Amino acid sequence: MISLKEALKLDNNGVVELRKELKEKIKANSHLGAYIEQLTNTELSDEYSGIPIAIKDNIQVKNWSITSCSKILQGYIAPYNATVIEKMLSRGLAPFGRTNMDEFAMGSTTESSFYGKTLNPLDNAYVPGGSSGGSACAVSAGIALAALGSDTGGSIRQPAAFCGCVGFKPSYGRVSRYGLAAYSSSLDQIGPITRSVEDAAILYDIIAGYDERDTTSANVEFVSTADKLDANKKYKIALVKNYTDEASDEVKNSIYLAANKLKEAGHEISEVSLSSAKYAIAAYYIIATAEASANLSRYDGVRYGRRGEAESLGAMYATTRGEGFGAEVQRRMLLGTFVLSSGYYDAYYIKAQKARAFISKAYESVLEGADALLMPVAPHAAYKFGELKDPLTAYLSDVYTVSVNLAGLPAISVPVTKNADGLNISAQIIGAQWGEQKVLDIASSLERSC
C-alpha cells in the first residue's frame, strides 16, 4: 500500500486504480470486521471521488448512514458533512467506508459495536483496542490508506498501539468537532491514524484549523507541520518514570528502549514523575460519563434513528433507550446521571473538575523543563478477547491516556517493538498545548530510530 504522501501525487487514473484496489482488499479481509458489516456501495462509490480515507462511524458524511455503531441510530442518514470531511474534500481526499468502533466511542476493545467486534490484524485472537479499533485495524491491515478516528481518553492512541500503526491526538480545539457525534464534549478530539508519522502530519494539516461552527474550536494561528517535519532536530525529552515503571515488564523495557534510541539520536533525556497519576482515571470517568449522560439524552426515539413501540410517551422513551443502547453505554449513562444528581454533584463532579485543573497544572509544570514527555500508551500490549471481563479493570487500562485529554494536550502513539507474541508495543509522546510540531518531530525521530 502506498503512503498518503505518495497518493497525493497520483493523477486521476491513479486514484481510480487505488480505490479499486482498496475495494478488493476490503472485500477479501471482511473477516477482520474493520469496516462495519453493513458497508454499502454508497460508501465505496465515486460520489466522493478523491483519495480514499476511512472514516470512523461517528463522523458525519452527507447521505451516509452514520450510526456510532449503535442500534439506536439505525435508519439515520447524515444530512451534512462534518468540517473535517469538507476540509478533506477541498484537498482532494474523500471519505471511503465507515470503520467499526465501540458504541458511541465507549470502550477500549471495539467489542461493544452493534455490528460485531473487530479483530487485531497482528493476531486475530487479540483485541484491536478501541474505540477507534476499526480505523486502526484497517490501516494496519493495509485495507485503508489512512483513517480518521476520535480520541476522548485514548481512543486513537491505544488502538494504534495495539495494531502497530501511528495514532495522533491533536490539542483539544485544534481540529473541529463539528459533525462528530459527541461522547464527552470537553474531551473529544478527531485525529489521524496512519502508517507513518509523516502521513499523520499530512492528514492533520488537512483537517486542522479554526471553525466558527464549533464553539470549542480554538481561534489560534495554525502553521503547517508536515512541511517543517524534522527528524534531525534535537529536543529535551522527559521520561515519565512513575508511569513507565508501573507498566508490565515488556512495556517498561520498550519505553526505556525508546528513550535510549532517542538519546542515541542526540536528544536530551531526563526523568520526571507526574504526581497527578492517581487522580486521572477517577476524574476522567466522572467527567466523561457526566457529559455523556447529557449528550446522549437527545437519542429518545423522537428526533433520531429507531423508535421503540409503546403506548405512552414515557414508555416510548424507556423502551427506545432500553432496546437501542448497549450495556456499556447504559452503564456509563447511569454513572453520569448519578454524579450529576442532587446531593452528589458537589461530592463527585465538582471534585473531578478540580482534579482536572490539578492534572493540567501538573503537566504544565513538568513541560516547563522539557519539550515533550515520553511514556507508555497502555500498561500492557493487546490482550485476548474476554481476558478483561471486569469493566473496572478495563477502565484502569486507560491510565496512561486519559490524563492527556483532561489537560487538552497533543499526543502521539509510535510503534517501538514487538513482544514475544508478535504484538506491537508503542511509546507515547506528549507535548504542551499547541506543541504539535515538537511532538511530530520527536515521533519522526523515534520512528526512524526503531
mmCIF file of N, CA and C in Angstrom, residues 39-166:
data_model
loop_
_atom_site.group_PDB
_atom_site.id
_atom_site.type_symbol
_atom_site.label_atom_id
_atom_site.label_comp_id
_atom_site.label_asym_id
_atom_site.label_seq_id
_atom_site.Cartn_x
_atom_site.Cartn_y
_atom_site.Cartn_z
ATOM 1 N N LEU A 39 -21.544 -2.168 5.372
ATOM 2 C CA LEU A 39 -20.848 -1.292 4.438
ATOM 3 C C LEU A 39 -21.538 -1.375 3.077
ATOM 4 N N THR A 40 -21.941 -0.230 2.563
ATOM 5 C CA THR A 40 -22.741 -0.215 1.338
ATOM 6 C C THR A 40 -21.946 0.295 0.147
ATOM 7 N N ASN A 41 -22.515 0.068 -1.023
ATOM 8 C CA ASN A 41 -21.877 0.569 -2.235
ATOM 9 C C ASN A 41 -21.796 2.094 -2.233
ATOM 10 N N THR A 42 -22.755 2.737 -1.549
ATOM 11 C CA THR A 42 -22.743 4.198 -1.449
ATOM 12 C C THR A 42 -21.445 4.673 -0.804
ATOM 13 N N GLU A 43 -21.033 3.960 0.235
ATOM 14 C CA GLU A 43 -19.845 4.365 0.970
ATOM 15 C C GLU A 43 -18.550 4.040 0.235
ATOM 16 N N LEU A 44 -18.627 3.223 -0.795
ATOM 17 C CA LEU A 44 -17.454 2.904 -1.603
ATOM 18 C C LEU A 44 -17.615 3.420 -3.024
ATOM 19 N N SER A 45 -18.620 4.282 -3.229
ATOM 20 C CA SER A 45 -18.912 4.774 -4.574
ATOM 21 C C SER A 45 -17.996 5.933 -4.928
ATOM 22 N N ASP A 46 -18.163 6.433 -6.125
ATOM 23 C CA ASP A 46 -17.358 7.556 -6.592
ATOM 24 C C ASP A 46 -18.076 8.889 -6.411
ATOM 25 N N GLU A 47 -19.128 8.909 -5.556
ATOM 26 C CA GLU A 47 -19.798 10.173 -5.259
ATOM 27 C C GLU A 47 -18.778 11.159 -4.678
ATOM 28 N N TYR A 48 -17.933 10.619 -3.770
ATOM 29 C CA TYR A 48 -16.796 11.380 -3.273
ATOM 30 C C TYR A 48 -15.562 10.720 -3.902
ATOM 31 N N SER A 49 -15.066 11.283 -4.981
ATOM 32 C CA SER A 49 -14.107 10.552 -5.819
ATOM 33 C C SER A 49 -12.655 10.978 -5.638
ATOM 34 N N GLY A 50 -12.250 11.243 -4.414
ATOM 35 C CA GLY A 50 -10.873 11.634 -4.164
ATOM 36 C C GLY A 50 -10.056 10.498 -3.594
ATOM 37 N N ILE A 51 -8.894 10.836 -3.046
ATOM 38 C CA ILE A 51 -8.023 9.850 -2.414
ATOM 39 C C ILE A 51 -8.758 9.255 -1.215
ATOM 40 N N PRO A 52 -8.888 7.934 -1.141
ATOM 41 C CA PRO A 52 -9.764 7.301 -0.147
ATOM 42 C C PRO A 52 -9.210 7.314 1.274
ATOM 43 N N ILE A 53 -10.015 7.819 2.207
ATOM 44 C CA ILE A 53 -9.670 7.846 3.629
ATOM 45 C C ILE A 53 -10.809 7.194 4.408
ATOM 46 N N ALA A 54 -10.498 6.207 5.235
ATOM 47 C CA ALA A 54 -11.523 5.537 6.036
ATOM 48 C C ALA A 54 -12.006 6.465 7.147
ATOM 49 N N ILE A 55 -13.302 6.377 7.447
ATOM 50 C CA ILE A 55 -13.925 7.306 8.396
ATOM 51 C C ILE A 55 -14.602 6.538 9.531
ATOM 52 N N LYS A 56 -14.271 6.898 10.748
ATOM 53 C CA LYS A 56 -14.928 6.298 11.913
ATOM 54 C C LYS A 56 -16.415 6.602 11.878
ATOM 55 N N ASP A 57 -17.224 5.651 12.312
ATOM 56 C CA ASP A 57 -18.677 5.732 12.148
ATOM 57 C C ASP A 57 -19.362 6.715 13.092
ATOM 58 N N ASN A 58 -18.635 7.687 13.617
ATOM 59 C CA ASN A 58 -19.272 8.747 14.404
ATOM 60 C C ASN A 58 -18.982 10.130 13.823
ATOM 61 N N ILE A 59 -18.479 10.161 12.570
ATOM 62 C CA ILE A 59 -18.178 11.413 11.891
ATOM 63 C C ILE A 59 -19.130 11.564 10.703
ATOM 64 N N GLN A 60 -19.883 12.655 10.677
ATOM 65 C CA GLN A 60 -20.932 12.842 9.687
ATOM 66 C C GLN A 60 -20.392 12.925 8.248
ATOM 67 N N VAL A 61 -20.951 12.095 7.380
ATOM 68 C CA VAL A 61 -20.685 12.159 5.941
ATOM 69 C C VAL A 61 -22.049 12.236 5.252
ATOM 70 N N LYS A 62 -22.280 13.323 4.542
ATOM 71 C CA LYS A 62 -23.596 13.577 3.957
ATOM 72 C C LYS A 62 -24.078 12.400 3.111
ATOM 73 N N ASN A 63 -25.328 12.021 3.360
ATOM 74 C CA ASN A 63 -26.028 10.944 2.656
ATOM 75 C C ASN A 63 -25.575 9.551 3.060
ATOM 76 N N TRP A 64 -24.675 9.443 4.031
ATOM 77 C CA TRP A 64 -24.301 8.139 4.566
ATOM 78 C C TRP A 64 -25.111 7.844 5.830
ATOM 79 N N SER A 65 -25.301 6.570 6.096
ATOM 80 C CA SER A 65 -25.872 6.148 7.364
ATOM 81 C C SER A 65 -24.757 6.176 8.401
ATOM 82 N N ILE A 66 -24.831 7.116 9.333
ATOM 83 C CA ILE A 66 -23.811 7.259 10.377
ATOM 84 C C ILE A 66 -24.465 6.883 11.698
ATOM 85 N N THR A 67 -23.962 5.830 12.348
ATOM 86 C CA THR A 67 -24.702 5.255 13.471
ATOM 87 C C THR A 67 -23.947 5.219 14.796
ATOM 88 N N SER A 68 -22.691 5.628 14.826
ATOM 89 C CA SER A 68 -21.860 5.447 16.022
ATOM 90 C C SER A 68 -21.884 3.994 16.483
ATOM 91 N N CYS A 69 -22.121 3.099 15.531
ATOM 92 C CA CYS A 69 -22.167 1.655 15.775
ATOM 93 C C CYS A 69 -23.154 1.291 16.885
ATOM 94 N N SER A 70 -24.314 1.974 16.865
ATOM 95 C CA SER A 70 -25.350 1.745 17.867
ATOM 96 C C SER A 70 -26.659 1.327 17.198
ATOM 97 N N LYS A 71 -27.389 0.484 17.873
ATOM 98 C CA LYS A 71 -28.706 0.061 17.391
ATOM 99 C C LYS A 71 -29.672 1.235 17.348
ATOM 100 N N ILE A 72 -29.504 2.179 18.265
ATOM 101 C CA ILE A 72 -30.465 3.268 18.390
ATOM 102 C C ILE A 72 -30.419 4.229 17.202
ATOM 103 N N LEU A 73 -29.326 4.226 16.451
ATOM 104 C CA LEU A 73 -29.200 5.139 15.311
ATOM 105 C C LEU A 73 -29.410 4.436 13.958
ATOM 106 N N GLN A 74 -29.910 3.229 13.998
ATOM 107 C CA GLN A 74 -30.210 2.558 12.735
ATOM 108 C C GLN A 74 -31.306 3.326 11.994
ATOM 109 N N GLY A 75 -31.046 3.607 10.729
ATOM 110 C CA GLY A 75 -32.007 4.355 9.924
ATOM 111 C C GLY A 75 -31.683 5.829 9.794
ATOM 112 N N TYR A 76 -30.745 6.322 10.568
ATOM 113 C CA TYR A 76 -30.368 7.731 10.479
ATOM 114 C C TYR A 76 -29.442 7.955 9.290
ATOM 115 N N ILE A 77 -29.726 8.981 8.499
ATOM 116 C CA ILE A 77 -28.895 9.368 7.360
ATOM 117 C C ILE A 77 -28.355 10.772 7.621
ATOM 118 N N ALA A 78 -27.044 10.932 7.528
ATOM 119 C CA ALA A 78 -26.432 12.228 7.824
ATOM 120 C C ALA A 78 -26.857 13.276 6.797
ATOM 121 N N PRO A 79 -27.371 14.434 7.220
ATOM 122 C CA PRO A 79 -27.818 15.479 6.288
ATOM 123 C C PRO A 79 -26.713 16.466 5.895
ATOM 124 N N TYR A 80 -25.521 16.322 6.464
ATOM 125 C CA TYR A 80 -24.447 17.283 6.197
ATOM 126 C C TYR A 80 -23.095 16.613 6.410
ATOM 127 N N ASN A 81 -22.043 17.278 5.967
ATOM 128 C CA ASN A 81 -20.682 16.809 6.186
ATOM 129 C C ASN A 81 -20.077 17.456 7.424
ATOM 130 N N ALA A 82 -19.326 16.677 8.177
ATOM 131 C CA ALA A 82 -18.516 17.239 9.254
ATOM 132 C C ALA A 82 -17.468 18.174 8.652
ATOM 133 N N THR A 83 -16.986 19.107 9.437
ATOM 134 C CA THR A 83 -15.968 20.041 8.947
ATOM 135 C C THR A 83 -14.727 19.307 8.441
ATOM 136 N N VAL A 84 -14.311 18.252 9.141
ATOM 137 C CA VAL A 84 -13.120 17.529 8.693
ATOM 138 C C VAL A 84 -13.333 16.891 7.324
ATOM 139 N N ILE A 85 -14.567 16.482 7.031
ATOM 140 C CA ILE A 85 -14.867 15.904 5.717
ATOM 141 C C ILE A 85 -14.797 16.993 4.645
ATOM 142 N N GLU A 86 -15.352 18.156 4.945
ATOM 143 C CA GLU A 86 -15.287 19.270 3.991
ATOM 144 C C GLU A 86 -13.837 19.666 3.715
ATOM 145 N N LYS A 87 -13.019 19.689 4.756
ATOM 146 C CA LYS A 87 -11.611 20.029 4.571
ATOM 147 C C LYS A 87 -10.898 18.985 3.719
ATOM 148 N N MET A 88 -11.203 17.720 3.943
ATOM 149 C CA MET A 88 -10.615 16.666 3.129
ATOM 150 C C MET A 88 -11.004 16.804 1.662
ATOM 151 N N LEU A 89 -12.283 17.022 1.426
ATOM 152 C CA LEU A 89 -12.774 17.136 0.054
ATOM 153 C C LEU A 89 -12.113 18.306 -0.676
ATOM 154 N N SER A 90 -11.853 19.377 0.061
ATOM 155 C CA SER A 90 -11.249 20.556 -0.559
ATOM 156 C C SER A 90 -9.796 20.322 -0.956
ATOM 157 N N ARG A 91 -9.183 19.252 -0.414
ATOM 158 C CA ARG A 91 -7.786 18.942 -0.713
ATOM 159 C C ARG A 91 -7.629 17.670 -1.540
ATOM 160 N N GLY A 92 -8.737 17.190 -2.107
ATOM 161 C CA GLY A 92 -8.653 16.029 -2.986
ATOM 162 C C GLY A 92 -8.743 14.689 -2.295
ATOM 163 N N LEU A 93 -9.061 14.687 -0.990
ATOM 164 C CA LEU A 93 -9.281 13.448 -0.251
ATOM 165 C C LEU A 93 -10.778 13.194 -0.151
ATOM 166 N N ALA A 94 -11.168 11.951 0.079
ATOM 167 C CA ALA A 94 -12.592 11.640 0.133
ATOM 168 C C ALA A 94 -12.865 10.528 1.143
ATOM 169 N N PRO A 95 -14.020 10.585 1.820
ATOM 170 C CA PRO A 95 -14.396 9.502 2.739
ATOM 171 C C PRO A 95 -14.617 8.216 1.965
ATOM 172 N N PHE A 96 -14.171 7.101 2.537
ATOM 173 C CA PHE A 96 -14.220 5.825 1.833
ATOM 174 C C PHE A 96 -14.465 4.708 2.833
ATOM 175 N N GLY A 97 -15.712 4.483 3.172
ATOM 176 C CA GLY A 97 -16.065 3.401 4.071
ATOM 177 C C GLY A 97 -16.080 3.794 5.534
ATOM 178 N N ARG A 98 -17.075 3.270 6.261
ATOM 179 C CA ARG A 98 -17.207 3.521 7.690
ATOM 180 C C ARG A 98 -16.479 2.433 8.477
ATOM 181 N N THR A 99 -15.651 2.842 9.428
ATOM 182 C CA THR A 99 -14.925 1.859 10.231
ATOM 183 C C THR A 99 -15.650 1.577 11.541
ATOM 184 N N ASN A 100 -15.472 0.351 11.996
ATOM 185 C CA ASN A 100 -16.114 -0.137 13.205
ATOM 186 C C ASN A 100 -15.564 0.578 14.438
ATOM 187 N N MET A 101 -16.353 0.606 15.492
ATOM 188 C CA MET A 101 -15.963 1.310 16.719
ATOM 189 C C MET A 101 -16.787 0.794 17.883
ATOM 190 N N ASP A 102 -16.329 1.050 19.087
ATOM 191 C CA ASP A 102 -17.175 0.795 20.255
ATOM 192 C C ASP A 102 -18.370 1.737 20.201
ATOM 193 N N GLU A 103 -19.523 1.243 20.598
ATOM 194 C CA GLU A 103 -20.754 2.026 20.529
ATOM 195 C C GLU A 103 -20.591 3.386 21.202
ATOM 196 N N PHE A 104 -20.879 4.447 20.438
ATOM 197 C CA PHE A 104 -20.738 5.828 20.897
ATOM 198 C C PHE A 104 -19.358 6.103 21.495
ATOM 199 N N ALA A 105 -18.358 5.380 20.984
ATOM 200 C CA ALA A 105 -16.955 5.567 21.382
ATOM 201 C C ALA A 105 -16.696 5.191 22.835
ATOM 202 N N MET A 106 -17.559 4.362 23.412
ATOM 203 C CA MET A 106 -17.419 3.979 24.815
ATOM 204 C C MET A 106 -16.870 2.564 24.912
ATOM 205 N N GLY A 107 -15.546 2.471 25.026
ATOM 206 C CA GLY A 107 -14.916 1.170 25.143
ATOM 207 C C GLY A 107 -13.487 1.218 24.664
ATOM 208 N N SER A 108 -12.757 0.138 24.925
ATOM 209 C CA SER A 108 -11.349 0.082 24.539
ATOM 210 C C SER A 108 -10.993 -1.218 23.831
ATOM 211 N N THR A 109 -12.021 -1.887 23.251
ATOM 212 C CA THR A 109 -11.777 -3.158 22.560
ATOM 213 C C THR A 109 -12.525 -3.281 21.232
ATOM 214 N N THR A 110 -13.445 -2.371 20.942
ATOM 215 C CA THR A 110 -14.340 -2.420 19.778
ATOM 216 C C THR A 110 -15.273 -3.627 19.831
ATOM 217 N N GLU A 111 -15.496 -4.155 21.014
ATOM 218 C CA GLU A 111 -16.431 -5.271 21.180
ATOM 219 C C GLU A 111 -17.873 -4.814 21.390
ATOM 220 N N SER A 112 -18.065 -3.549 21.785
ATOM 221 C CA SER A 112 -19.424 -3.111 22.098
ATOM 222 C C SER A 112 -20.182 -2.621 20.872
ATOM 223 N N SER A 113 -19.602 -2.746 19.696
ATOM 224 C CA SER A 113 -20.262 -2.332 18.461
ATOM 225 C C SER A 113 -21.512 -3.155 18.176
ATOM 226 N N PHE A 114 -22.544 -2.494 17.694
ATOM 227 C CA PHE A 114 -23.780 -3.167 17.276
ATOM 228 C C PHE A 114 -23.511 -4.147 16.140
ATOM 229 N N TYR A 115 -22.466 -3.899 15.353
ATOM 230 C CA TYR A 115 -22.173 -4.706 14.171
ATOM 231 C C TYR A 115 -21.243 -5.882 14.447
ATOM 232 N N GLY A 116 -20.791 -6.034 15.671
ATOM 233 C CA GLY A 116 -19.859 -7.108 15.984
ATOM 234 C C GLY A 116 -18.442 -6.583 16.155
ATOM 235 N N LYS A 117 -17.581 -7.412 16.679
ATOM 236 C CA LYS A 117 -16.235 -6.979 17.050
ATOM 237 C C LYS A 117 -15.289 -6.888 15.854
ATOM 238 N N THR A 118 -14.222 -6.143 16.057
ATOM 239 C CA THR A 118 -13.111 -6.043 15.114
ATOM 240 C C THR A 118 -11.957 -6.882 15.649
ATOM 241 N N LEU A 119 -11.199 -7.514 14.754
ATOM 242 C CA LEU A 119 -10.072 -8.347 15.145
ATOM 243 C C LEU A 119 -8.756 -7.578 14.984
ATOM 244 N N ASN A 120 -7.789 -7.928 15.797
ATOM 245 C CA ASN A 120 -6.458 -7.347 15.664
ATOM 246 C C ASN A 120 -5.761 -8.028 14.491
ATOM 247 N N PRO A 121 -5.341 -7.290 13.474
ATOM 248 C CA PRO A 121 -4.722 -7.923 12.302
ATOM 249 C C PRO A 121 -3.381 -8.584 12.600
ATOM 250 N N LEU A 122 -2.730 -8.216 13.720
ATOM 251 C CA LEU A 122 -1.462 -8.847 14.086
ATOM 252 C C LEU A 122 -1.675 -10.246 14.639
ATOM 253 N N ASP A 123 -2.806 -10.461 15.284
ATOM 254 C CA ASP A 123 -3.214 -11.774 15.794
ATOM 255 C C ASP A 123 -4.701 -11.686 16.085
ATOM 256 N N ASN A 124 -5.483 -12.435 15.339
ATOM 257 C CA ASN A 124 -6.940 -12.312 15.402
ATOM 258 C C ASN A 124 -7.544 -12.725 16.737
ATOM 259 N N ALA A 125 -6.780 -13.345 17.606
ATOM 260 C CA ALA A 125 -7.285 -13.732 18.922
ATOM 261 C C ALA A 125 -7.258 -12.570 19.906
ATOM 262 N N TYR A 126 -6.618 -11.460 19.497
ATOM 263 C CA TYR A 126 -6.434 -10.327 20.399
ATOM 264 C C TYR A 126 -7.300 -9.142 19.983
ATOM 265 N N VAL A 127 -7.624 -8.298 20.950
ATOM 266 C CA VAL A 127 -8.437 -7.109 20.685
ATOM 267 C C VAL A 127 -7.610 -6.102 19.889
ATOM 268 N N PRO A 128 -8.266 -5.276 19.066
ATOM 269 C CA PRO A 128 -7.552 -4.245 18.323
ATOM 270 C C PRO A 128 -7.453 -2.935 19.087
ATOM 271 N N GLY A 129 -8.032 -2.900 20.290
ATOM 272 C CA GLY A 129 -8.132 -1.644 21.021
ATOM 273 C C GLY A 129 -9.393 -0.914 20.630
ATOM 274 N N GLY A 130 -9.610 0.232 21.259
ATOM 275 C CA GLY A 130 -10.812 0.992 20.973
ATOM 276 C C GLY A 130 -10.706 2.412 21.520
ATOM 277 N N SER A 131 -11.661 3.256 21.233
ATOM 278 C CA SER A 131 -12.849 2.887 20.486
ATOM 279 C C SER A 131 -12.659 2.902 18.974
ATOM 280 N N SER A 132 -11.521 3.463 18.507
ATOM 281 C CA SER A 132 -11.277 3.555 17.058
ATOM 282 C C SER A 132 -10.599 2.295 16.523
ATOM 283 N N GLY A 133 -11.018 1.141 17.029
ATOM 284 C CA GLY A 133 -10.382 -0.112 16.645
ATOM 285 C C GLY A 133 -10.518 -0.435 15.173
ATOM 286 N N GLY A 134 -11.656 -0.100 14.580
ATOM 287 C CA GLY A 134 -11.850 -0.368 13.157
ATOM 288 C C GLY A 134 -10.894 0.437 12.304
ATOM 289 N N SER A 135 -10.697 1.709 12.649
ATOM 290 C CA SER A 135 -9.777 2.563 11.896
ATOM 291 C C SER A 135 -8.346 2.057 12.010
ATOM 292 N N ALA A 136 -7.923 1.687 13.228
ATOM 293 C CA ALA A 136 -6.561 1.203 13.431
ATOM 294 C C ALA A 136 -6.342 -0.128 12.728
ATOM 295 N N CYS A 137 -7.322 -1.010 12.817
ATOM 296 C CA CYS A 137 -7.229 -2.310 12.154
ATOM 297 C C CYS A 137 -7.111 -2.138 10.646
ATOM 298 N N ALA A 138 -7.936 -1.259 10.075
ATOM 299 C CA ALA A 138 -7.937 -1.052 8.625
ATOM 300 C C ALA A 138 -6.595 -0.542 8.132
ATOM 301 N N VAL A 139 -6.011 0.404 8.855
ATOM 302 C CA VAL A 139 -4.711 0.954 8.462
ATOM 303 C C VAL A 139 -3.624 -0.107 8.601
ATOM 304 N N SER A 140 -3.612 -0.810 9.730
ATOM 305 C CA SER A 140 -2.605 -1.827 9.982
ATOM 306 C C SER A 140 -2.669 -2.957 8.963
ATOM 307 N N ALA A 141 -3.876 -3.351 8.581
ATOM 308 C CA ALA A 141 -4.068 -4.467 7.655
ATOM 309 C C ALA A 141 -3.884 -4.076 6.197
ATOM 310 N N GLY A 142 -3.671 -2.792 5.937
ATOM 311 C CA GLY A 142 -3.490 -2.341 4.565
ATOM 312 C C GLY A 142 -4.766 -2.261 3.773
ATOM 313 N N ILE A 143 -5.906 -2.147 4.471
ATOM 314 C CA ILE A 143 -7.192 -2.001 3.777
ATOM 315 C C ILE A 143 -7.733 -0.578 3.955
ATOM 316 N N ALA A 144 -6.840 0.313 4.344
ATOM 317 C CA ALA A 144 -7.104 1.754 4.355
ATOM 318 C C ALA A 144 -5.777 2.458 4.163
ATOM 319 N N LEU A 145 -5.791 3.470 3.343
ATOM 320 C CA LEU A 145 -4.594 4.281 3.136
ATOM 321 C C LEU A 145 -4.260 5.041 4.411
ATOM 322 N N ALA A 146 -5.294 5.585 5.029
ATOM 323 C CA ALA A 146 -5.226 6.291 6.305
ATOM 324 C C ALA A 146 -6.657 6.369 6.809
ATOM 325 N N ALA A 147 -6.825 6.765 8.058
ATOM 326 C CA ALA A 147 -8.173 6.801 8.622
ATOM 327 C C ALA A 147 -8.301 7.939 9.620
ATOM 328 N N LEU A 148 -9.547 8.361 9.828
ATOM 329 C CA LEU A 148 -9.847 9.293 10.904
ATOM 330 C C LEU A 148 -10.446 8.520 12.063
ATOM 331 N N GLY A 149 -10.041 8.904 13.263
ATOM 332 C CA GLY A 149 -10.634 8.359 14.469
ATOM 333 C C GLY A 149 -10.999 9.501 15.393
ATOM 334 N N SER A 150 -11.518 9.174 16.554
ATOM 335 C CA SER A 150 -11.774 10.198 17.577
ATOM 336 C C SER A 150 -11.194 9.702 18.885
ATOM 337 N N ASP A 151 -10.713 10.636 19.699
ATOM 338 C CA ASP A 151 -9.992 10.308 20.924
ATOM 339 C C ASP A 151 -10.588 11.098 22.077
ATOM 340 N N THR A 152 -11.254 10.386 22.993
ATOM 341 C CA THR A 152 -11.839 11.001 24.178
ATOM 342 C C THR A 152 -10.976 10.744 25.406
ATOM 343 N N GLY A 153 -10.383 9.541 25.455
ATOM 344 C CA GLY A 153 -9.492 9.217 26.563
ATOM 345 C C GLY A 153 -8.374 8.279 26.135
ATOM 346 N N GLY A 154 -8.073 8.301 24.826
ATOM 347 C CA GLY A 154 -7.036 7.420 24.291
ATOM 348 C C GLY A 154 -7.492 6.615 23.104
ATOM 349 N N SER A 155 -8.671 6.920 22.577
ATOM 350 C CA SER A 155 -9.317 6.081 21.572
ATOM 351 C C SER A 155 -8.705 6.134 20.182
ATOM 352 N N ILE A 156 -7.704 6.991 19.967
ATOM 353 C CA ILE A 156 -6.879 6.933 18.764
ATOM 354 C C ILE A 156 -5.549 6.268 19.099
ATOM 355 N N ARG A 157 -4.926 6.697 20.187
ATOM 356 C CA ARG A 157 -3.581 6.245 20.521
ATOM 357 C C ARG A 157 -3.519 4.781 20.933
ATOM 358 N N GLN A 158 -4.490 4.335 21.737
ATOM 359 C CA GLN A 158 -4.440 2.956 22.223
ATOM 360 C C GLN A 158 -4.671 1.926 21.118
ATOM 361 N N PRO A 159 -5.697 2.054 20.272
ATOM 362 C CA PRO A 159 -5.847 1.078 19.183
ATOM 363 C C PRO A 159 -4.696 1.129 18.178
ATOM 364 N N ALA A 160 -4.153 2.318 17.945
ATOM 365 C CA ALA A 160 -2.988 2.412 17.068
ATOM 366 C C ALA A 160 -1.824 1.622 17.658
ATOM 367 N N ALA A 161 -1.658 1.710 18.977
ATOM 368 C CA ALA A 161 -0.587 0.968 19.650
ATOM 369 C C ALA A 161 -0.827 -0.534 19.574
ATOM 370 N N PHE A 162 -2.055 -0.963 19.786
ATOM 371 C CA PHE A 162 -2.364 -2.391 19.757
ATOM 372 C C PHE A 162 -2.212 -2.976 18.356
ATOM 373 N N CYS A 163 -2.490 -2.168 17.332
ATOM 374 C CA CYS A 163 -2.458 -2.669 15.952
ATOM 375 C C CYS A 163 -1.152 -2.355 15.222
ATOM 376 N N GLY A 164 -0.280 -1.577 15.831
ATOM 377 C CA GLY A 164 1.021 -1.334 15.238
ATOM 378 C C GLY A 164 1.071 -0.232 14.206
ATOM 379 N N CYS A 165 0.287 0.827 14.399
ATOM 380 C CA CYS A 165 0.362 1.972 13.493
ATOM 381 C C CYS A 165 0.486 3.262 14.304
ATOM 382 N N VAL A 166 0.476 4.385 13.621
ATOM 383 C CA VAL A 166 0.653 5.687 14.272
ATOM 384 C C VAL A 166 -0.715 6.314 14.549
#
